[in-house]
Amino acid sequence: MEAMWLLCVAAAVVAWGFLWVWDSSERVKSREQGGRLGAESRTLLAIAHPDDEAMFFAPTVLGLARLRHWVYLLCFSAGNYYNQGETRKKELLQSCDVLGIPLSRVMIIDSRDFPDDPGVQWDTEHVASVLLQHIEVNGINLVVTFDAGGVSGHSNHIALYAAVRVLHSEGKLPKGCSVLTLQSVNVLRKYVSLLDLPLSLLHTQDVLFVLNSKEVAQAKRAMSCHRSQLLWFRRLYILFSRYMRINSLSFL
């Protein structure tokens, strides 16, 4: 009897959650009409390493595709921490192809100024300068990157947030250019997949992207392109992480 009661409660929560997904989509449409997340915008996804685009941002990339955004990707390193930089650059291009980002809109920075190393603090002003250059050259009106927690706490992720925060706070972004940051969550929420949906609906401040089953398969194919990174714990990540299915984002 108790088990049946729990199943009923779970079913009610899931049903409630999907009703809120519908409502969330309506809110996104309203915001789209308002111009903050409009159709056919030019969006720059700024990441630190090859595989960030699939491991963390796949729901955002695919969600923006629904809104017919032109998505550009700027990767600040080749991911050469284990001397696999050349391999990882090729994997990134394959992943972008799966996610629908044209290779002509993908830029990979392979510079000693931005090493793939959690023990190295990237220079905020230098990151901001490079980021601003790509925003201006490509006519970007929406920038998407990590928040202050960097999702995983990696210092390179956090450096991107620090740079875009500087550009935003100092008024250096072009007129009409907005910034969305991917919300970090605690470890428990991070690994409960779609079970996190009700909390995501409650705590999302601005934009929520939830993938359907077809899009989840697409996100997994993109992540599978990063063969050099598919260690056992990342395979578990693909199975259980909410970031392969749900992205909650906030405007600066």
CSV table of N, CA and C in Angstrom, one decimal, residues 71-154:
chain,number,residue,atom,x,y,z
A,71,VAL,N,24.0,30.2,-34.0
A,71,VAL,CA,24.9,29.9,-32.9
A,71,VAL,C,26.3,29.9,-33.3
A,72,TYR,N,27.1,30.7,-32.7
A,72,TYR,CA,28.6,30.7,-32.9
A,72,TYR,C,29.2,30.1,-31.6
A,73,LEU,N,30.3,29.5,-31.8
A,73,LEU,CA,31.0,28.9,-30.6
A,73,LEU,C,32.5,29.3,-30.5
A,74,LEU,N,32.9,29.8,-29.4
A,74,LEU,CA,34.2,30.2,-29.1
A,74,LEU,C,34.8,29.4,-28.0
A,75,CYS,N,35.8,28.5,-28.3
A,75,CYS,CA,36.4,27.7,-27.3
A,75,CYS,C,37.8,28.3,-26.9
A,76,PHE,N,38.0,28.5,-25.7
A,76,PHE,CA,39.2,29.3,-25.3
A,76,PHE,C,40.5,28.4,-25.1
A,77,SER,N,40.3,27.1,-25.3
A,77,SER,CA,41.5,26.2,-25.2
A,77,SER,C,41.3,25.0,-26.1
A,78,ALA,N,42.4,24.3,-26.3
A,78,ALA,CA,42.4,23.1,-27.1
A,78,ALA,C,42.2,21.9,-26.2
A,79,GLY,N,42.1,22.1,-24.9
A,79,GLY,CA,42.0,21.0,-24.0
A,79,GLY,C,43.2,20.1,-23.9
A,80,ASN,N,44.4,20.8,-23.8
A,80,ASN,CA,45.6,20.0,-24.0
A,80,ASN,C,46.3,19.6,-22.6
A,81,TYR,N,45.5,19.5,-21.6
A,81,TYR,CA,46.0,19.2,-20.3
A,81,TYR,C,46.8,17.8,-20.3
A,82,TYR,N,46.3,16.9,-21.0
A,82,TYR,CA,46.9,15.6,-21.1
A,82,TYR,C,47.6,15.4,-22.5
A,83,ASN,N,48.0,16.5,-23.1
A,83,ASN,CA,48.6,16.5,-24.4
A,83,ASN,C,47.8,15.8,-25.5
A,84,GLN,N,46.5,16.1,-25.4
A,84,GLN,CA,45.5,15.6,-26.4
A,84,GLN,C,44.9,16.7,-27.3
A,85,GLY,N,45.5,17.8,-27.3
A,85,GLY,CA,44.9,19.0,-27.9
A,85,GLY,C,44.5,18.8,-29.3
A,86,GLU,N,45.3,18.3,-30.2
A,86,GLU,CA,44.9,18.1,-31.6
A,86,GLU,C,43.8,17.1,-31.7
A,87,THR,N,43.8,16.1,-31.0
A,87,THR,CA,42.6,15.1,-31.0
A,87,THR,C,41.4,15.8,-30.5
A,88,ARG,N,41.5,16.6,-29.5
A,88,ARG,CA,40.3,17.2,-28.9
A,88,ARG,C,39.7,18.3,-29.8
A,89,LYS,N,40.5,19.0,-30.5
A,89,LYS,CA,40.0,19.9,-31.5
A,89,LYS,C,39.2,19.3,-32.5
A,90,LYS,N,39.6,18.1,-33.0
A,90,LYS,CA,38.8,17.4,-34.1
A,90,LYS,C,37.5,16.9,-33.5
A,91,GLU,N,37.6,16.4,-32.2
A,91,GLU,CA,36.4,15.9,-31.6
A,91,GLU,C,35.4,17.0,-31.4
A,92,LEU,N,35.8,18.2,-31.1
A,92,LEU,CA,34.9,19.4,-30.9
A,92,LEU,C,34.2,19.7,-32.2
A,93,LEU,N,34.9,19.7,-33.3
A,93,LEU,CA,34.3,20.0,-34.6
A,93,LEU,C,33.3,18.9,-34.9
A,94,GLN,N,33.5,17.7,-34.6
A,94,GLN,CA,32.6,16.6,-34.9
A,94,GLN,C,31.3,16.8,-34.0
A,95,SER,N,31.5,17.2,-32.7
A,95,SER,CA,30.4,17.4,-31.8
A,95,SER,C,29.6,18.6,-32.3
A,96,CYS,N,30.2,19.6,-32.7
A,96,CYS,CA,29.5,20.8,-33.2
A,96,CYS,C,28.6,20.4,-34.4
A,97,ASP,N,29.2,19.6,-35.3
A,97,ASP,CA,28.4,19.2,-36.4
A,97,ASP,C,27.2,18.4,-36.0
A,98,VAL,N,27.3,17.6,-35.0
A,98,VAL,CA,26.1,16.8,-34.5
A,98,VAL,C,25.1,17.8,-33.9
A,99,LEU,N,25.5,18.8,-33.2
A,99,LEU,CA,24.6,19.7,-32.6
A,99,LEU,C,24.1,20.8,-33.5
A,100,GLY,N,24.5,20.8,-34.8
A,100,GLY,CA,24.0,21.7,-35.7
A,100,GLY,C,24.7,23.0,-35.8
A,101,ILE,N,25.9,23.1,-35.2
A,101,ILE,CA,26.7,24.4,-35.3
A,101,ILE,C,27.6,24.3,-36.5
A,102,PRO,N,27.4,25.1,-37.5
A,102,PRO,CA,28.3,25.1,-38.7
A,102,PRO,C,29.7,25.3,-38.3
A,103,LEU,N,30.6,24.5,-39.0
A,103,LEU,CA,32.0,24.6,-38.6
A,103,LEU,C,32.6,26.0,-38.9
A,104,SER,N,32.0,26.7,-39.8
A,104,SER,CA,32.4,28.1,-40.2
A,104,SER,C,32.2,29.0,-39.0
A,105,ARG,N,31.3,28.6,-38.0
A,105,ARG,CA,31.0,29.5,-36.9
A,105,ARG,C,31.7,29.0,-35.6
A,106,VAL,N,32.7,28.1,-35.8
A,106,VAL,CA,33.4,27.5,-34.6
A,106,VAL,C,34.8,28.1,-34.6
A,107,MET,N,35.2,28.7,-33.5
A,107,MET,CA,36.6,29.2,-33.3
A,107,MET,C,37.2,28.5,-32.1
A,108,ILE,N,38.4,28.0,-32.3
A,108,ILE,CA,39.2,27.3,-31.2
A,108,ILE,C,40.4,28.1,-31.0
A,109,ILE,N,40.6,28.6,-29.7
A,109,ILE,CA,41.9,29.3,-29.4
A,109,ILE,C,42.9,28.4,-28.8
A,110,ASP,N,44.0,28.2,-29.4
A,110,ASP,CA,45.0,27.3,-29.0
A,110,ASP,C,46.2,28.2,-28.6
A,111,SER,N,46.2,28.7,-27.4
A,111,SER,CA,47.2,29.7,-27.0
A,111,SER,C,47.8,29.4,-25.6
A,112,ARG,N,49.0,29.7,-25.4
A,112,ARG,CA,49.6,29.6,-24.1
A,112,ARG,C,49.0,30.5,-23.0
A,113,ASP,N,48.3,31.5,-23.5
A,113,ASP,CA,47.7,32.5,-22.6
A,113,ASP,C,46.5,31.8,-21.9
A,114,PHE,N,45.9,30.8,-22.5
A,114,PHE,CA,44.7,30.2,-21.9
A,114,PHE,C,45.0,28.6,-21.9
A,115,PRO,N,45.8,28.2,-21.0
A,115,PRO,CA,46.1,26.8,-20.9
A,115,PRO,C,44.9,26.0,-20.2
A,116,ASP,N,44.7,24.8,-20.6
A,116,ASP,CA,43.7,23.9,-20.0
A,116,ASP,C,44.3,23.4,-18.7
A,117,ASP,N,44.1,24.1,-17.6
A,117,ASP,CA,44.7,23.8,-16.4
A,117,ASP,C,43.9,24.4,-15.2
A,118,PRO,N,43.3,23.6,-14.4
A,118,PRO,CA,42.5,24.2,-13.3
A,118,PRO,C,43.4,24.9,-12.3
A,119,GLY,N,44.7,24.7,-12.3
A,119,GLY,CA,45.6,25.4,-11.4
A,119,GLY,C,46.1,26.8,-11.9
A,120,VAL,N,45.7,27.2,-13.1
A,120,VAL,CA,46.1,28.4,-13.7
A,120,VAL,C,44.9,29.4,-13.8
A,121,GLN,N,45.1,30.6,-13.3
A,121,GLN,CA,44.1,31.6,-13.4
A,121,GLN,C,44.2,32.4,-14.7
A,122,TRP,N,43.3,32.3,-15.6
A,122,TRP,CA,43.4,33.1,-16.8
A,122,TRP,C,43.2,34.6,-16.5
A,123,ASP,N,43.9,35.4,-17.2
A,123,ASP,CA,43.8,36.9,-17.0
A,123,ASP,C,42.4,37.4,-17.5
A,124,THR,N,41.7,38.0,-16.5
A,124,THR,CA,40.3,38.4,-16.8
A,124,THR,C,40.2,39.4,-17.9
A,125,GLU,N,41.1,40.4,-17.9
A,125,GLU,CA,41.1,41.4,-18.9
A,125,GLU,C,41.4,40.9,-20.3
A,126,HIS,N,42.3,39.9,-20.4
A,126,HIS,CA,42.7,39.3,-21.6
A,126,HIS,C,41.5,38.5,-22.2
A,127,VAL,N,40.9,37.7,-21.3
A,127,VAL,CA,39.8,36.9,-21.8
A,127,VAL,C,38.7,37.8,-22.3
A,128,ALA,N,38.4,38.9,-21.5
A,128,ALA,CA,37.3,39.9,-21.9
A,128,ALA,C,37.6,40.5,-23.2
A,129,SER,N,38.9,40.9,-23.5
A,129,SER,CA,39.3,41.5,-24.7
A,129,SER,C,39.0,40.6,-25.9
A,130,VAL,N,39.4,39.3,-25.8
A,130,VAL,CA,39.2,38.3,-26.9
A,130,VAL,C,37.7,38.1,-27.1
A,131,LEU,N,37.0,38.0,-26.0
A,131,LEU,CA,35.6,37.7,-26.1
A,131,LEU,C,34.9,38.9,-26.8
A,132,LEU,N,35.2,40.1,-26.4
A,132,LEU,CA,34.6,41.3,-27.0
A,132,LEU,C,34.9,41.4,-28.5
A,133,GLN,N,36.1,41.0,-28.8
A,133,GLN,CA,36.5,41.1,-30.3
A,133,GLN,C,35.6,40.2,-31.1
A,134,HIS,N,35.3,39.0,-30.6
A,134,HIS,CA,34.5,38.0,-31.3
A,134,HIS,C,33.0,38.4,-31.3
A,135,ILE,N,32.6,39.1,-30.2
A,135,ILE,CA,31.2,39.6,-30.2
A,135,ILE,C,31.0,40.7,-31.3
A,136,GLU,N,31.9,41.6,-31.4
A,136,GLU,CA,31.8,42.7,-32.3
A,136,GLU,C,32.0,42.2,-33.8
A,137,VAL,N,32.9,41.4,-34.0
A,137,VAL,CA,33.2,40.9,-35.4
A,137,VAL,C,32.0,40.1,-36.0
A,138,ASN,N,31.3,39.4,-35.1
A,138,ASN,CA,30.2,38.5,-35.6
A,138,ASN,C,28.8,39.1,-35.3
A,139,GLY,N,28.7,40.3,-34.8
A,139,GLY,CA,27.5,41.0,-34.6
A,139,GLY,C,26.6,40.2,-33.6
A,140,ILE,N,27.2,39.8,-32.5
A,140,ILE,CA,26.5,39.0,-31.5
A,140,ILE,C,25.6,39.8,-30.7
A,141,ASN,N,24.4,39.3,-30.4
A,141,ASN,CA,23.5,40.0,-29.5
A,141,ASN,C,23.0,39.2,-28.3
A,142,LEU,N,23.6,38.0,-28.2
A,142,LEU,CA,23.4,37.2,-27.0
A,142,LEU,C,24.6,36.3,-26.7
A,143,VAL,N,25.2,36.4,-25.5
A,143,VAL,CA,26.3,35.6,-25.1
A,143,VAL,C,25.9,34.6,-24.1
A,144,VAL,N,26.3,33.4,-24.2
A,144,VAL,CA,26.0,32.3,-23.3
A,144,VAL,C,27.2,31.7,-22.7
A,145,THR,N,27.4,31.6,-21.4
A,145,THR,CA,28.6,31.0,-20.8
A,145,THR,C,28.2,30.5,-19.4
A,146,PHE,N,29.3,30.2,-18.7
A,146,PHE,CA,29.1,29.6,-17.3
A,146,PHE,C,28.7,30.7,-16.3
A,147,ASP,N,28.2,30.3,-15.2
A,147,ASP,CA,28.0,31.3,-14.1
A,147,ASP,C,29.2,31.3,-13.1
A,148,ALA,N,29.0,32.0,-12.0
A,148,ALA,CA,30.1,32.1,-11.1
A,148,ALA,C,30.6,30.8,-10.5
A,149,GLY,N,29.8,29.8,-10.5
A,149,GLY,CA,30.2,28.5,-10.0
A,149,GLY,C,30.8,27.6,-11.0
A,150,GLY,N,30.7,28.0,-12.3
A,150,GLY,CA,31.4,27.2,-13.4
A,150,GLY,C,30.8,25.8,-13.5
A,151,VAL,N,29.7,25.5,-13.0
A,151,VAL,CA,29.0,24.2,-13.0
A,151,VAL,C,29.8,23.1,-12.3
A,152,SER,N,31.1,23.0,-12.7
A,152,SER,CA,32.0,22.0,-12.0
A,152,SER,C,33.0,22.6,-11.1
A,153,GLY,N,33.0,23.9,-11.0
A,153,GLY,CA,34.0,24.6,-10.2
A,153,GLY,C,35.3,24.8,-10.8
A,154,HIS,N,35.5,24.4,-12.1
A,154,HIS,CA,36.8,24.5,-12.8
A,154,HIS,C,37.1,26.0,-13.0
